[in-house]
Amino acid sequence: MPAAPESTKAPDNAPEWSVAELAGALKRTLEDRFGLVRVRGEVFGYRGPHSSGHMYFCLKDRDARLDAVVWRSAASRLRFKPQEGLEVVATGRITTFPGKSTYQIVVEQLEPAGAGALMALLEERRKTLAAEGLFAAERKRPIPYLPRVIGVVTSPTGVVIRDILHRLADRFERDVVLWPVRVQGETSGAEVAAAIAGLNALPKGGPIARPDVIIVARGGGSLEDLWGFNDEAVVRATVASAVPIISAIGHETDWTLLDHAADVRAPTPTGAAEMAVPVRSELVMQVAGLASRLEQGARRGVETRRRDLRGAARALPSPDMLLAARRQRLDLASARLPPALLANARDHEARLRRLADRLGRHSPRVALATARARLDALAAKPGPALSRLLAERGRRLEDLAGRLAVGRLTALRAETIRLERARERLAALAARSARALAGGVERREARLSALSALLGSLGYRSVLERGYVVVRSAEGHALPRADGIASGQALELEFADGRRRVTAEGGGPGQRVKRTGASDRALAQPSLFEQ
């Protein structure tokens, strides 16, 4: 065999390494040489956290690839979660994995590489949450017009809380519950979400009252400064809130995902305070104006109903007019009843007479006389035949006489019964007519009494019973206003129990009157039409 080249021969004094020793030495060399580094690259091969909670992916650019791992303890502190294809800047330590003879970076911090990446991540997150319906307009609720308690989620040391409190004091001072949070940094989003949930969890009747509206506020800043309000936990806490939320993040041109999820977006924290409460002075003036309009409307309504009542009272007919037609019908019915009863009795009497005449023409005496005449005519015939014939005819005559007698008695009895039933029916009809007439009269009297009571309750005399007085001139005209009464004018006052004549003294509303009747003294009250 040819000898190996001199350069490939290992020196006899070279130390021997085990695989583990060499891997450990390489690991220490890399960690000592590089230490903490920041690496920029695109996330590749990320499939979500492992079942152990660790995250594994790669950082790559156009020419190389670097394995990356995020331990579970560091994953919970990351502001941004790795996303496939997102360009990030990873901060961590370079180390090796002896089990595969590879080197990797143990990531401790992760952030998007520049504003462009942030905007891309923000837009992707916005589309995802919008697809779930979290930004839908129909789920947004109106803000209470005048909340009793206002919750504020912001930094307790910034100028934002002072601006909100100052604006609330200027417009309409309300109780404020402040939940202090960090408005910038890695824990900002989690603290804001916890604050919203905590304010919703406050009991309504507890020592710290549950707010009626929540203001989440922060001053202006860059996209990175406001990133905590783009956190998904903040959006979901806002949507789950039972209390309406006003977002006031940054300036008017700054938009966060919280602004899309909140019920109302304010351009500034001061604008949020203005949306939360109205101006007290304007509200007082508005309520006073509405009260005045309500009072005037009530007065006009009373006056309108009073005029309508007067018109209805004038148009209401008197009791005599209501009963006149029915009384006339009753009188006509009463006048027609006796002749009708008499005519009915005469008709039945004539019918009975005709029946009696018919019965008289067919009486047994007439039949017997006819039979005797026929018997005398047959007397000249032979004796035996005549005797037999006479005997037979005699029997027939006796039978006929008996039948005629029975028939006559039966007919008389039936006719008597029919006449009795006719009389009973006539009496029943007369009784029913009398009862119907009495019932109609009673119902009309009851209705008349009800109408009279209604007229009494709606008339002005019932008002006089409560202490009011109707003022009339000497000619009997009602005087509804005091400015139409001259000093020394003779007046007539109508009380509930009578009238008195007086003479007016002085002038103007509320003037005293001098009594000229039997009473010792009287004060003129406003007329009924002035109340």
XYZ file of C-alpha atoms in Angstrom, residues 493 495 500-502 505 512-523:
18
model
C -121.764 84.482 44.047
C -122.121 78.536 46.355
C -125.479 85.636 47.606
C -125.215 89.156 46.187
C -122.038 91.128 46.920
C -114.138 96.588 46.315
C -112.016 91.324 48.274
C -115.780 91.583 47.928
C -118.301 93.039 50.297
C -121.168 90.795 51.218
C -124.703 92.110 50.887
C -126.576 88.865 51.756
C -127.191 87.037 55.008
C -123.614 85.781 55.683
C -121.219 87.786 57.844
C -118.215 87.630 55.476
C -117.143 85.984 52.171
C -114.028 85.994 49.998
